Each structure stands twice: as structure tokens, then as C-alpha cells.
């Protein structure tokens, strides 16, 4: 995919205003290609706004942004976008295949019949996502999880370099969440696709994340994974007590405050230890520290 | 009064010149309604279709009041209504309250205009319930020109309109002019309603614009097939309604709407038996 080594997103002191309200400001960060980035923050922090700014749908009120080497909005043909709307109850009689095809044909004016090449391209995308057996079912007959996979296939069919997903795990059951994460991992590892995910809950995504943009105090920041997974930072971020927890097997969890739980059940770590246990998950015997040391 | 009479001279009535006009009008209406009906469903704009017909009512009675053809008044009001609905934006709940309020006011205004002159009052029933047997040759020429324009416009924007109807956010991100598509759709809808009112009237228009499309989407799953089937169902309803109302004298509007509803109910029953869920 990415033929150049230039970063996927470059932001220089960006800000967004709606009316007189500044949604966020002073965003200066660079997201490399081939990464999987979560966009995290509380409700209303402007996570979706960041995606919309990257797509050029909302103008920046300050600063400059480069997306895949161009101004926002000029490179959308190389971006796959999966909004959150698939979760709403839909009444569409369209088949999964028809919906995926719109990802290829939907922007063309004039009357064109769907070509054989377009059809096989759509099938290829559905096979990659594992829904080719659902091609001829109507969207209204599919579960929320499957509809979301159709939406991912629709975004995928035009071979994007960057895939953006808005809350892809919200309203999905555990199995569907896991499937979605597996698909994202496959897209990133096998196709080298850069992925951005707006998320409330980091836990399901932790195994594949390389970094996160966190919207804190009205400013977007970017950090690599081992930097962002800090209890103090996350507590500040969500405005409620959050702790980063590692199990003896090396799996990490982000948990709400554990005041009521016996600390012996959980092993809590500061950031540096987390980074180590993340790297050596299989060999490390975890330390047992019950105090949080600051950064 | 005999509810079910049989007219043995029905073949003669059917071959009268006014009947030929009615059949041609039916064909024009079916072509336009079948196409726009599918998009009305895909955009969840069925309430707008219902509302525009009612908003057109004061245009019709007002036109009669000042001596203009009914067609111009209806087209003007429906188009203005379409632009207002388009400007109301996407938040469905707010839009529907605003649309519903305008609808009620417009219907009241239509009645007020009708009461101001006796000729408008006489035409009120025809506008509310349709009078397909009184369609003139000139009207049919107008309908045919409108049909050609609608089909050309839809052919030009077919896929972007479909994309913006079904996946508005993605379509916008991909550069489809979503707002323009919305205005274009509502303007065409206003036009289709204007030409379909002579057949069944403003009160029953839902059965010609939305119901056949709903039946078609239950039975087919690609947009093009749904549009073709919807057009066919609309045509069979109108032509069948004309033939049956000649054989068994009844208001054509009533028979047309009945056929359209029967098709829909049958499809619904078939769907339920085959376990498709919507």
C-alpha cells in the first residue's frame, strides 16, 4: 500500500471551532503509516470531529493538516470511512453485495452497468472480511455485527491506504467485537493498511494498537501505546478513576477504579513496567506493586 | 342503491376517447412514480411524499381562485414545500414536526381558498380524490415531457443519488454532493406528486408513490429491479383500476388504491410466510 515513507497524518497546531465554541485546539502530532491508532476521549470531546476534519468535511479554524500527502478532503479517494450509522435499525432491502458495490460505483454520475471486474472486486473484499456467503442476503436480514462487516467491505473495495472507523465496537456483542478486531489486525498486517479507530473502550483493541490520539483538556495528543497506557493519564482523560491492570499472563486491561477490590487479585503496574511486560509478556514474572508511581 | 352493479356496455366506455387519455396518463404517472417511489423509501422520506401532496392543495385551490390552471398552483406550492423540507435538514424528529405542522396549515389554507369561490369549491373533491377520467390531451403532453426529464435526471445521478440515499455519511466523505442530491430528489418528488394528483388526488397519493415501491422492495433486492417492478405495479393498479371501475361502476381512485393495497398486502403475507424479516 503505502509506497512512500511519508507519515499518514501530519497536524500542525490544528484547532476546530463550531460557532463560538472551540471543540479542541493546539493539536500537533504525526501519525506514521502502517499504524493502528485509537482516538480516545470522553463523550463530546470531539473524536468524530477529528475524523471529519481529516476527511475535510469540517474546516480547521487554525493550523494545517496533511492527510496522505494532501490537504484534508483532497485524498478521500484513498481513504475508507466506516461511520457509526450501521448500528441504527435499518430497513434496507439492498443486498450485502449491492451495498459493497456502492463503494466502487457510488460516486459515478451517468448511467453505468456494473462490470464483471467491479463485481469480482466486491466479492474479493467480502471474502477478505469473511462475509462472501452473505453476499445475497439483504442488509435488513443481517445482524449488527454483520452489517458492520459489510460496511468495512464497502470501505475496503476501493483499496484505501487509510481506513477510518467510528466506534466500530459499540453495540456489538463480545464475539462480534473480537471478529472486528481480528479483521482490523488482518488488514493492518497483511495489507499494511493504516487504521484509525474512534473508541470508548481500549481493551478489545489493545492487542493491535500501536498508538492513540487522546483528546484531553481540549487538546489532541498523540502517543505510542506504551506512553498512553498510564493510569494517571487515563484517569485524567476519562474524568473518572481508571487503572491499567496486567494479569499474570501479560494481558492488559484498562479498568474503572478498583477501590473496592482486593488489590491482591489484580496486579497493577506503572507505565515503565507495563511497557516491559508488554514486550516480554510470555517470560516476565510480573512485579506486584500496589502504588502508582508518577511519570 | 346497488353496491355491485355490472355495466354490460363497459367495452364501449373503455374505448371512448377520454378513456384513452386516462390510460396514457396512467402510463406517464406509473413511470414517474415507480422511479421516485424507490428513492423515497431508500431515503426514508415517505412522510415528505405524503406532506408534499397536502402542501400542494392550497396551490391547487388558490390557482382556481385566481383563474390559473390547477397544475401551476400545485407545482408551485409542491416545489416551494420541497425546498422548505430540504432546508429543514436531516434531524428526522425536528423535520417531521415542522413538515407536519406546515402540512396541517396548508390543508387548512386549501380549504379556505376553496370556500372563497364556488368554482374552487367544486374542484375540491377532484383535487382531494382525483379525477383521472377528466385528464386532457394537453395535460398528457405535459406529463410525457415531465417523464422524459425525470428519467434523464435520474439516469444522470442514479448511483450518487442511491449512494447518498443509503449511506449518506460515506457518500459525503467520498465527495458526493449530498445536499444537492437531497434538493434534486425533493424537487422531482414534488413534480411527480403534481402529475399523480389527477389520478388519485392528494389524499390517496401515498398508494401510488410509496405503496408500489414498498411492495417491490419486498419482492426484489436490487434497486433497478425494484424500480421496474414498482413501475409495473403502479401501472397495473391504474390500468386495472380503470378497467374494473368501468365494468363495475365505481370511482376509479377507489379501485386504483384498492389494487395497490391488495398487492402490498399479498407481498407482505408472502414475506411473512417465507420468514423474511424486515
Coordinates of C-alpha atoms in Angstrom, one line a residue:
Chain A
X1 CA 0.0 0.0 0.0
X2 CA 2.0 3.0 1.3
X3 CA 4.6 3.5 -1.4
X4 CA 6.3 6.3 0.4
X5 CA 7.5 6.7 3.9
X6 CA 5.8 10.0 4.5
X7 CA 3.5 9.9 7.5
X8 CA -0.2 9.2 7.2
X9 CA -1.3 12.3 9.1
X10 CA 0.7 15.4 9.9
X11 CA -1.0 18.0 12.2
X12 CA 0.5 21.4 13.0
X13 CA -1.3 23.4 15.7
X14 CA -4.7 22.5 14.5
X15 CA -8.0 23.7 16.0
X16 CA -11.7 23.2 15.3
X17 CA -14.4 25.7 16.0
X18 CA -18.1 25.3 15.8
X19 CA -19.8 28.7 16.1
X20 CA -18.1 30.4 19.0
X21 CA -17.1 27.2 20.7
X22 CA -13.6 25.7 20.3
X23 CA -14.0 21.9 20.2
X24 CA -10.3 21.4 20.6
X25 CA -7.1 23.2 19.7
X26 CA -3.3 23.1 19.7
X27 CA -3.1 19.7 18.1
X28 CA 0.5 19.0 16.8
X29 CA 1.3 15.4 16.1
X30 CA 2.3 13.0 13.4
X31 CA 0.8 9.5 12.8
X32 CA 3.1 7.2 10.8
X33 CA 1.8 4.9 8.1
X34 CA 1.1 1.2 8.8
X35 CA 0.0 2.0 12.4
X36 CA -3.3 1.2 14.2
X37 CA -4.3 4.3 16.2
X38 CA -7.2 4.7 18.6
X39 CA -8.9 8.0 19.0
X40 CA -10.0 8.2 22.6
X41 CA -11.6 10.7 24.9
X42 CA -14.8 11.4 26.8
X43 CA -18.2 11.8 25.1
X44 CA -18.3 15.1 23.3
X45 CA -14.5 15.5 23.3
X46 CA -14.5 15.7 19.5
X47 CA -13.3 12.3 18.5
X48 CA -15.6 12.0 15.4
X49 CA -14.8 15.7 14.7
X50 CA -11.2 14.7 14.3
X51 CA -12.2 12.1 11.7
X52 CA -14.4 14.6 9.9
X53 CA -11.6 17.2 9.9
X54 CA -9.2 14.6 8.4
X55 CA -11.9 14.0 5.7
X56 CA -12.1 17.7 5.0
X57 CA -15.8 17.7 6.0
X58 CA -15.2 20.3 8.7
X59 CA -12.7 23.2 8.1
X60 CA -9.8 23.8 10.5
X61 CA -10.1 27.1 12.3
X62 CA -6.4 27.1 12.8
X63 CA -3.2 25.3 11.8
X64 CA -2.5 22.9 8.9
X65 CA -3.1 19.2 8.4
X66 CA -1.8 16.9 5.8
X67 CA -3.6 13.6 5.1
X68 CA -1.8 11.0 2.9
X69 CA 0.3 13.8 1.5
X70 CA -2.5 16.2 0.6
X71 CA -4.9 18.7 2.2
X72 CA -7.9 17.2 4.0
X73 CA -10.6 16.3 1.6
X74 CA -8.3 16.0 -1.5
X75 CA -7.2 12.4 -0.8
X76 CA -10.6 10.9 0.3
X77 CA -10.5 8.5 -2.7
X78 CA -7.7 6.7 -0.8
X79 CA -9.5 6.7 2.5
X80 CA -12.1 4.1 3.6
X81 CA -14.6 5.5 6.0
X82 CA -16.9 3.4 8.2
X83 CA -19.3 5.7 10.2
X84 CA -21.2 4.6 13.2
X85 CA -24.6 4.6 11.4
X86 CA -24.6 0.8 10.7
X87 CA -25.8 0.3 14.3
X88 CA -29.1 2.1 13.7
X89 CA -32.1 -0.1 12.8
X90 CA -32.2 -0.1 9.0
X91 CA -35.0 -1.1 6.7
X92 CA -32.9 -1.5 3.6
X93 CA -33.8 -4.2 1.1
X94 CA -30.4 -3.8 -0.5
X95 CA -28.2 -7.0 -0.5
X96 CA -24.8 -7.0 1.1
X97 CA -23.2 -7.3 -2.4
X98 CA -25.1 -4.2 -3.7
X99 CA -24.1 -2.2 -0.7
X100 CA -20.4 -3.2 -1.1
X101 CA -20.6 -2.3 -4.9
X102 CA -21.7 1.2 -4.0
X103 CA -18.2 1.7 -2.5
X104 CA -16.9 1.3 -6.1
X105 CA -19.7 2.8 -8.2
X106 CA -21.5 5.2 -5.9
X107 CA -19.6 8.4 -6.9
X108 CA -20.0 8.0 -10.6
X109 CA -22.5 10.2 -12.4
X110 CA -24.2 8.9 -15.5
X111 CA -25.8 5.5 -16.0
X112 CA -23.3 2.6 -16.0
X113 CA -24.0 -1.1 -15.7
X114 CA -21.9 -2.9 -13.0
X115 CA -18.9 -4.5 -14.8
X116 CA -17.7 -8.0 -14.2
X117 CA -14.4 -6.6 -12.8
X118 CA -16.3 -4.5 -10.3
X119 CA -18.4 -7.5 -9.2
X120 CA -15.3 -9.7 -8.6
X121 CA -13.6 -6.8 -6.8
X122 CA -16.6 -6.6 -4.4
X123 CA -16.6 -10.4 -3.9
X124 CA -12.9 -10.2 -3.1
X125 CA -13.5 -7.6 -0.4
X126 CA -16.3 -9.7 1.1
X127 CA -14.1 -12.8 1.0
X128 CA -11.4 -10.9 2.9
X129 CA -13.8 -9.9 5.5
X130 CA -15.4 -13.3 5.7
X131 CA -18.9 -12.5 4.5
X132 CA -18.9 -13.8 1.0
X133 CA -21.6 -16.3 2.0
X134 CA -23.8 -13.4 3.0
X135 CA -23.5 -11.6 -0.4
X136 CA -27.1 -12.2 -1.4
X137 CA -28.7 -11.5 1.9
X138 CA -30.5 -8.2 2.5
X139 CA -28.9 -5.8 5.0
X140 CA -32.2 -5.9 6.9
X141 CA -31.7 -9.6 7.4
X142 CA -28.2 -9.3 8.9
X143 CA -27.2 -8.7 12.5
X144 CA -25.5 -5.5 13.6
X145 CA -22.1 -7.2 13.6
X146 CA -22.5 -8.5 10.0
X147 CA -23.8 -5.2 8.8
X148 CA -20.7 -3.5 10.2
X149 CA -18.6 -6.1 8.3
X150 CA -20.5 -5.2 5.1
X151 CA -19.7 -1.5 5.8
X152 CA -16.0 -2.4 6.2
X153 CA -16.0 -4.4 3.0
X154 CA -17.6 -1.4 1.3
X155 CA -14.8 0.9 2.5
X156 CA -12.2 -1.7 1.5
X157 CA -13.4 -2.3 -2.0
X158 CA -11.7 0.8 -3.3
X159 CA -8.3 -0.3 -1.9
X160 CA -7.9 2.5 0.6
X161 CA -4.5 3.3 2.2
X162 CA -6.1 4.6 5.4
X163 CA -9.2 3.0 7.0
X164 CA -11.2 5.1 9.5
X165 CA -13.8 3.5 11.7
X166 CA -16.1 5.4 14.1
X167 CA -16.9 3.4 17.2
X168 CA -16.7 0.0 15.4
X169 CA -17.1 -2.0 18.6
X170 CA -20.0 -0.1 20.1
X171 CA -23.3 -2.0 20.4
X172 CA -21.6 -5.3 19.3
X173 CA -21.6 -8.5 21.4
X174 CA -18.2 -9.9 22.6
X175 CA -17.8 -12.3 19.7
X176 CA -18.6 -9.7 17.1
X177 CA -16.1 -7.3 18.8
X178 CA -13.5 -10.0 18.6
X179 CA -14.2 -10.7 15.0
X180 CA -13.9 -7.0 14.1
X181 CA -10.6 -6.7 15.9
X182 CA -9.3 -9.8 14.0
X183 CA -10.3 -8.2 10.7
X184 CA -8.5 -5.0 11.6
X185 CA -5.4 -6.9 12.6
X186 CA -5.5 -8.8 9.3
X187 CA -5.9 -5.5 7.3
X188 CA -3.0 -4.0 9.1
X189 CA -0.7 -7.0 9.0
X190 CA -1.5 -8.4 5.6
X191 CA -2.2 -5.3 3.6
X192 CA -0.2 -2.8 5.6
X193 CA -3.2 -0.6 5.9
X194 CA -3.1 2.4 8.3
X195 CA -6.1 2.2 10.6
X196 CA -7.8 4.8 12.8
X197 CA -10.4 3.7 15.3
X198 CA -12.6 6.0 17.4
X199 CA -13.1 4.1 20.6
X200 CA -14.6 4.4 24.1
X201 CA -13.1 1.2 25.4
X202 CA -9.5 0.4 24.6
X203 CA -9.4 -3.2 26.0
X204 CA -10.5 -5.1 22.9
X205 CA -8.2 -3.1 20.7
X206 CA -5.1 -3.3 22.9
X207 CA -3.6 -6.3 21.1
X208 CA -3.5 -4.5 17.8
X209 CA -3.0 -0.8 18.8
X210 CA 0.3 0.9 18.1
X211 CA -0.7 4.3 19.5
X212 CA -3.5 6.6 20.4
X213 CA -4.7 10.1 19.8
X214 CA -6.2 11.2 23.1
X215 CA -8.3 14.3 23.4
X216 CA -7.5 15.7 26.8
X217 CA -8.5 19.1 28.2
X218 CA -9.5 20.3 24.7
X219 CA -6.2 19.3 23.0
X220 CA -5.4 16.3 20.9
X221 CA -2.2 14.5 21.7
X222 CA -0.6 11.5 20.0
X223 CA 1.3 8.9 21.9
X224 CA 2.6 5.5 21.2
X225 CA 0.9 2.7 23.1
X226 CA 3.3 2.3 26.0
X227 CA 3.1 6.0 26.6
X228 CA -0.7 6.3 26.6
X229 CA -1.4 3.4 28.8
X230 CA -0.8 5.2 32.0
X231 CA -3.4 5.1 34.8
X232 CA -3.0 8.8 35.7
X233 CA -3.3 9.9 32.1
X234 CA -6.4 7.7 31.5
X235 CA -7.9 8.8 34.8
X236 CA -7.5 12.4 33.7
X237 CA -8.7 11.6 30.2
X238 CA -12.0 10.0 31.3
X239 CA -12.5 12.1 34.3
X240 CA -13.2 9.0 36.4
X241 CA -10.7 6.8 38.1
X242 CA -9.1 4.4 35.7
X243 CA -6.3 1.9 36.4
X244 CA -4.2 -0.1 34.0
X245 CA -4.1 -3.7 35.1
X246 CA -2.0 -6.6 33.9
X247 CA -2.8 -10.2 34.5
X248 CA -0.1 -12.7 35.3
X249 CA -0.4 -13.9 31.7
X250 CA 0.6 -10.4 30.5
X251 CA -2.8 -9.3 29.1
X252 CA -3.5 -5.7 29.9
X253 CA -6.8 -4.2 30.9
X254 CA -8.0 -0.7 31.4
X255 CA -10.3 -0.8 34.3
X256 CA -12.5 1.7 36.2
X257 CA -11.4 2.5 39.7
X258 CA -10.6 -0.6 41.8
X259 CA -11.1 1.0 45.2
X260 CA -13.5 -1.7 46.3
X261 CA -11.5 -4.6 45.1
X262 CA -8.8 -6.5 47.0
X263 CA -5.6 -5.3 45.4
X264 CA -4.2 -8.8 45.7
X265 CA -6.5 -10.0 43.0
X266 CA -5.0 -7.6 40.4
X267 CA -1.5 -6.7 39.6
X268 CA -1.1 -3.1 39.0
X269 CA 1.9 -1.6 37.2
X270 CA 3.3 1.8 36.4
X271 CA 3.9 2.7 32.8
X272 CA 7.5 1.5 32.5
X273 CA 6.7 -1.9 33.9
X274 CA 3.8 -2.1 31.6
X275 CA 6.0 -1.4 28.6
X276 CA 8.3 -4.2 29.7
X277 CA 5.6 -6.7 30.4
X278 CA 4.0 -5.9 27.1
X279 CA 7.3 -6.8 25.3
X280 CA 8.1 -9.9 27.3
X281 CA 4.6 -11.0 28.1
X282 CA 5.4 -14.7 27.9
X283 CA 8.5 -14.7 30.1
X284 CA 8.1 -11.9 32.6
X285 CA 7.0 -12.8 36.1
X286 CA 5.1 -9.7 37.0
X287 CA 6.0 -7.4 39.8
X288 CA 3.5 -6.7 42.4
X289 CA 3.4 -3.0 43.1
X290 CA 0.2 -1.6 44.6
X291 CA 1.2 2.0 44.4
X292 CA 1.1 4.2 41.3
X293 CA 4.3 5.9 40.6
X294 CA 4.0 9.0 38.5
X295 CA 5.8 9.7 35.3
Chain B
X1 CA -78.5 1.8 -4.2
X2 CA -76.8 -1.2 -5.6
X3 CA -73.2 -1.5 -4.4
X4 CA -72.1 -4.0 -7.1
X5 CA -73.6 -3.3 -10.5
X6 CA -72.3 -4.6 -13.8
X7 CA -72.2 -2.4 -16.8
X8 CA -72.7 -4.6 -19.9
X9 CA -71.6 -1.7 -22.1
X10 CA -68.2 -1.5 -20.4
X11 CA -66.3 -2.3 -23.6
X12 CA -67.8 0.8 -25.3
X13 CA -67.0 3.0 -22.4
X14 CA -63.5 1.7 -22.3
X15 CA -62.9 2.6 -26.0
X16 CA -64.1 6.2 -25.5
X17 CA -61.6 8.9 -26.2
X18 CA -61.5 10.1 -22.5
X19 CA -60.5 6.6 -21.6
X20 CA -57.6 6.6 -24.0
X21 CA -56.4 9.8 -22.2
X22 CA -56.8 8.1 -18.8
X23 CA -54.7 5.1 -19.9
X24 CA -52.0 7.3 -21.3
X25 CA -52.0 9.5 -18.1
X26 CA -51.7 6.3 -16.1
X27 CA -48.7 5.2 -18.1
X28 CA -47.0 8.6 -17.5
X29 CA -47.8 8.6 -13.8
X30 CA -46.6 5.0 -13.3
X31 CA -43.2 5.7 -15.0
X32 CA -42.5 8.7 -12.8
X33 CA -44.0 7.3 -9.5
X34 CA -42.2 3.9 -9.9
X35 CA -38.8 5.6 -10.1
X36 CA -39.2 8.2 -7.4
X37 CA -41.0 5.7 -5.1
X38 CA -37.9 3.6 -4.7
X39 CA -35.8 6.5 -3.7
X40 CA -38.5 7.8 -1.4
X41 CA -38.2 4.5 0.6
X42 CA -34.4 4.4 0.4
X43 CA -34.2 7.9 1.8
X44 CA -36.9 7.2 4.5
X45 CA -38.8 10.2 3.1
X46 CA -42.3 8.7 2.9
X47 CA -43.6 11.3 5.2
X48 CA -42.3 14.0 2.8
X49 CA -44.2 12.4 0.0
X50 CA -47.4 12.5 2.0
X51 CA -46.8 16.0 3.1
X52 CA -46.0 17.5 -0.3
X53 CA -49.3 16.3 -1.7
X54 CA -51.1 18.2 1.1
X55 CA -48.9 21.2 0.7
X56 CA -49.9 21.3 -2.9
X57 CA -53.6 21.5 -2.0
X58 CA -53.8 25.3 -1.3
X59 CA -51.8 25.8 -4.5
X60 CA -54.5 24.0 -6.4
X61 CA -57.5 25.7 -4.9
X62 CA -55.7 29.0 -4.9
X63 CA -55.0 28.7 -8.6
X64 CA -58.6 28.1 -9.3
X65 CA -59.5 31.1 -7.2
X66 CA -57.4 33.5 -9.3
X67 CA -58.2 31.7 -12.5
X68 CA -54.9 29.9 -13.2
X69 CA -54.7 26.2 -14.2
X70 CA -54.7 23.9 -11.2
X71 CA -51.4 22.4 -12.4
X72 CA -49.4 25.6 -12.0
X73 CA -50.6 26.2 -8.5
X74 CA -49.9 22.7 -7.4
X75 CA -46.5 22.6 -8.9
X76 CA -45.5 25.9 -7.4
X77 CA -46.6 25.0 -3.9
X78 CA -45.2 21.5 -4.0
X79 CA -41.9 22.8 -5.2
X80 CA -41.8 25.5 -2.6
X81 CA -42.7 22.9 0.0
X82 CA -39.9 20.6 -1.3
X83 CA -37.3 23.4 -0.9
X84 CA -38.5 24.2 2.6
X85 CA -38.3 20.5 3.6
X86 CA -34.9 20.3 2.1
X87 CA -33.7 23.3 4.1
X88 CA -35.0 21.7 7.3
X89 CA -32.0 19.4 7.4
X90 CA -31.6 15.9 8.4
X91 CA -32.7 15.5 12.1
X92 CA -35.7 13.5 11.4
X93 CA -37.8 14.2 14.5
X94 CA -37.5 18.0 14.1
X95 CA -38.0 17.8 10.4
X96 CA -41.2 15.7 10.8
X97 CA -42.7 18.1 13.3
X98 CA -42.0 21.1 11.1
X99 CA -43.2 19.2 8.0
X100 CA -46.4 18.0 9.8
X101 CA -47.2 21.5 11.0
X102 CA -46.8 23.0 7.6
X103 CA -48.9 20.1 6.2
X104 CA -51.8 20.8 8.6
X105 CA -51.7 24.6 7.9
X106 CA -51.5 24.0 4.1
X107 CA -54.6 21.7 4.2
X108 CA -56.5 24.4 6.2
X109 CA -55.4 27.1 3.7
X110 CA -56.5 24.9 0.9
X111 CA -60.0 24.6 2.4
X112 CA -60.1 28.4 3.0
X113 CA -59.2 29.1 -0.7
X114 CA -61.8 26.6 -1.8
X115 CA -64.5 28.3 0.2
X116 CA -63.7 31.7 -1.2
X117 CA -65.0 30.8 -4.7
X118 CA -67.6 28.4 -5.9
X119 CA -65.5 27.1 -8.8
X120 CA -62.7 26.2 -6.4
X121 CA -65.2 24.6 -4.1
X122 CA -66.5 22.4 -7.0
X123 CA -63.0 21.3 -7.8
X124 CA -62.0 20.5 -4.2
X125 CA -63.3 16.9 -4.4
X126 CA -61.5 16.3 -7.7
X127 CA -58.2 17.6 -6.2
X128 CA -58.6 15.6 -2.9
X129 CA -59.7 12.3 -4.5
X130 CA -58.6 12.6 -8.2
X131 CA -60.4 12.6 -11.5
X132 CA -58.3 10.6 -13.9
X133 CA -61.2 10.5 -16.4
X134 CA -61.1 14.2 -17.0
X135 CA -57.4 14.4 -17.9
X136 CA -56.9 16.3 -21.2
X137 CA -54.6 15.7 -24.2
X138 CA -52.6 18.9 -23.3
X139 CA -52.1 17.6 -19.7
X140 CA -50.8 14.3 -21.1
X141 CA -48.2 16.1 -23.3
X142 CA -47.1 17.9 -20.2
X143 CA -46.9 14.6 -18.3
X144 CA -44.8 13.0 -21.0
X145 CA -42.3 15.8 -21.2
X146 CA -42.0 15.7 -17.4
X147 CA -41.4 11.9 -17.5
X148 CA -38.6 12.3 -20.0
X149 CA -37.0 15.0 -17.9
X150 CA -37.3 12.9 -14.7
X151 CA -35.9 9.8 -16.3
X152 CA -33.0 11.7 -17.8
X153 CA -32.2 13.4 -14.5
X154 CA -32.4 10.1 -12.6
X155 CA -30.2 8.4 -15.2
X156 CA -27.6 11.1 -14.8
X157 CA -27.4 11.0 -11.0
X158 CA -28.5 7.4 -10.4
X159 CA -25.6 6.0 -8.5
X160 CA -24.6 9.1 -6.5
X161 CA -28.3 9.5 -5.6
X162 CA -28.5 5.9 -4.5
X163 CA -25.3 6.1 -2.5
X164 CA -26.3 9.3 -0.7
X165 CA -29.8 7.8 0.0
X166 CA -28.4 4.6 1.5
X167 CA -25.0 5.7 3.1
X168 CA -25.2 9.4 3.4
X169 CA -22.2 9.9 5.6
X170 CA -19.9 7.7 3.5
X171 CA -21.2 9.3 0.3
X172 CA -20.4 12.8 1.6
X173 CA -16.9 11.7 2.6
X174 CA -16.4 10.3 -0.9
X175 CA -17.3 13.7 -2.4
X176 CA -20.9 13.1 -3.5
X177 CA -22.8 16.5 -3.3
X178 CA -25.3 15.2 -0.7
X179 CA -27.2 18.4 -0.2
X180 CA -27.7 18.8 -4.0
X181 CA -28.9 15.2 -4.2
X182 CA -31.5 16.0 -1.5
X183 CA -32.8 19.1 -3.2
X184 CA -32.9 17.3 -6.5
X185 CA -34.8 14.3 -5.0
X186 CA -37.4 16.5 -3.3
X187 CA -37.9 18.7 -6.4
X188 CA -38.5 15.6 -8.5
X189 CA -40.8 14.2 -5.8
X190 CA -42.8 17.5 -5.9
X191 CA -43.1 17.2 -9.7
X192 CA -44.2 13.5 -9.5
X193 CA -46.8 14.3 -6.9
X194 CA -48.1 17.2 -9.1
X195 CA -48.7 14.9 -12.1
X196 CA -50.0 12.0 -10.0
X197 CA -52.7 14.0 -8.2
X198 CA -55.1 13.9 -11.1
X199 CA -55.2 10.2 -10.9
X200 CA -56.0 9.6 -7.2
X201 CA -56.0 13.0 -5.6
X202 CA -53.8 14.4 -2.8
X203 CA -55.4 12.2 -0.1
X204 CA -54.7 8.9 -1.8
X205 CA -51.4 9.6 -3.4
X206 CA -49.4 7.5 -0.9
X207 CA -50.9 4.4 -2.5
X208 CA -49.4 5.3 -5.9
X209 CA -46.0 6.7 -5.0
X210 CA -45.0 4.8 -1.9
X211 CA -47.0 1.6 -1.7
X212 CA -45.9 0.0 -5.1
X213 CA -42.3 0.8 -4.2
X214 CA -42.7 -0.9 -0.8
X215 CA -44.3 -3.9 -2.5
X216 CA -41.4 -4.1 -5.0
X217 CA -38.7 -3.9 -2.4
X218 CA -40.2 -6.8 -0.5
X219 CA -40.1 -8.9 -3.6
X220 CA -36.7 -7.9 -5.2
X221 CA -33.3 -6.9 -3.8
X222 CA -31.6 -4.9 -6.4
X223 CA -32.5 -1.2 -6.9
X224 CA -33.1 -1.5 -10.6
X225 CA -35.4 -4.5 -10.4
X226 CA -37.3 -2.8 -7.6
X227 CA -37.8 0.3 -9.7
X228 CA -39.0 -1.7 -12.7
X229 CA -41.4 -3.8 -10.6
X230 CA -42.6 -0.7 -8.7
X231 CA -43.4 0.9 -12.1
X232 CA -45.2 -2.2 -13.3
X233 CA -47.3 -2.5 -10.1
X234 CA -48.2 1.2 -10.3
X235 CA -49.3 0.7 -14.0
X236 CA -51.3 -2.4 -13.3
X237 CA -53.0 -0.6 -10.4
X238 CA -54.0 2.3 -12.5
X239 CA -55.0 0.4 -15.7
X240 CA -56.6 -2.3 -13.7
X241 CA -58.5 0.3 -11.7
X242 CA -59.7 1.9 -14.9
X243 CA -61.0 -1.3 -16.4
X244 CA -62.6 -2.6 -13.2
X245 CA -64.3 0.7 -12.4
X246 CA -65.7 0.7 -15.9
X247 CA -67.0 -2.9 -15.6
X248 CA -68.4 -2.4 -12.1
X249 CA -69.1 1.3 -11.9
X250 CA -67.1 2.8 -9.0
X251 CA -64.8 5.8 -8.6
X252 CA -61.6 4.9 -10.4
X253 CA -59.5 6.3 -7.5
X254 CA -61.1 3.8 -5.1
X255 CA -60.3 0.8 -7.3
X256 CA -56.8 2.0 -8.1
X257 CA -55.9 2.4 -4.4
X258 CA -57.6 -0.9 -3.6
X259 CA -55.5 -2.8 -6.1
X260 CA -52.3 -1.1 -4.9
X261 CA -53.1 -2.0 -1.3
X262 CA -54.0 -5.6 -2.3
X263 CA -50.6 -6.1 -4.0
X264 CA -48.9 -4.7 -1.0
X265 CA -50.8 -6.9 1.5
X266 CA -50.2 -10.0 -0.6
X267 CA -46.5 -9.4 -0.7
X268 CA -46.5 -8.8 3.0
X269 CA -48.3 -12.0 3.6
X270 CA -45.9 -13.9 1.2
X271 CA -42.9 -12.4 3.0
X272 CA -44.3 -13.4 6.4
X273 CA -44.9 -17.0 5.2
X274 CA -41.3 -17.2 3.9
X275 CA -39.9 -16.0 7.1
X276 CA -38.2 -12.9 5.7
X277 CA -37.8 -10.3 8.4
X278 CA -37.8 -6.6 7.8

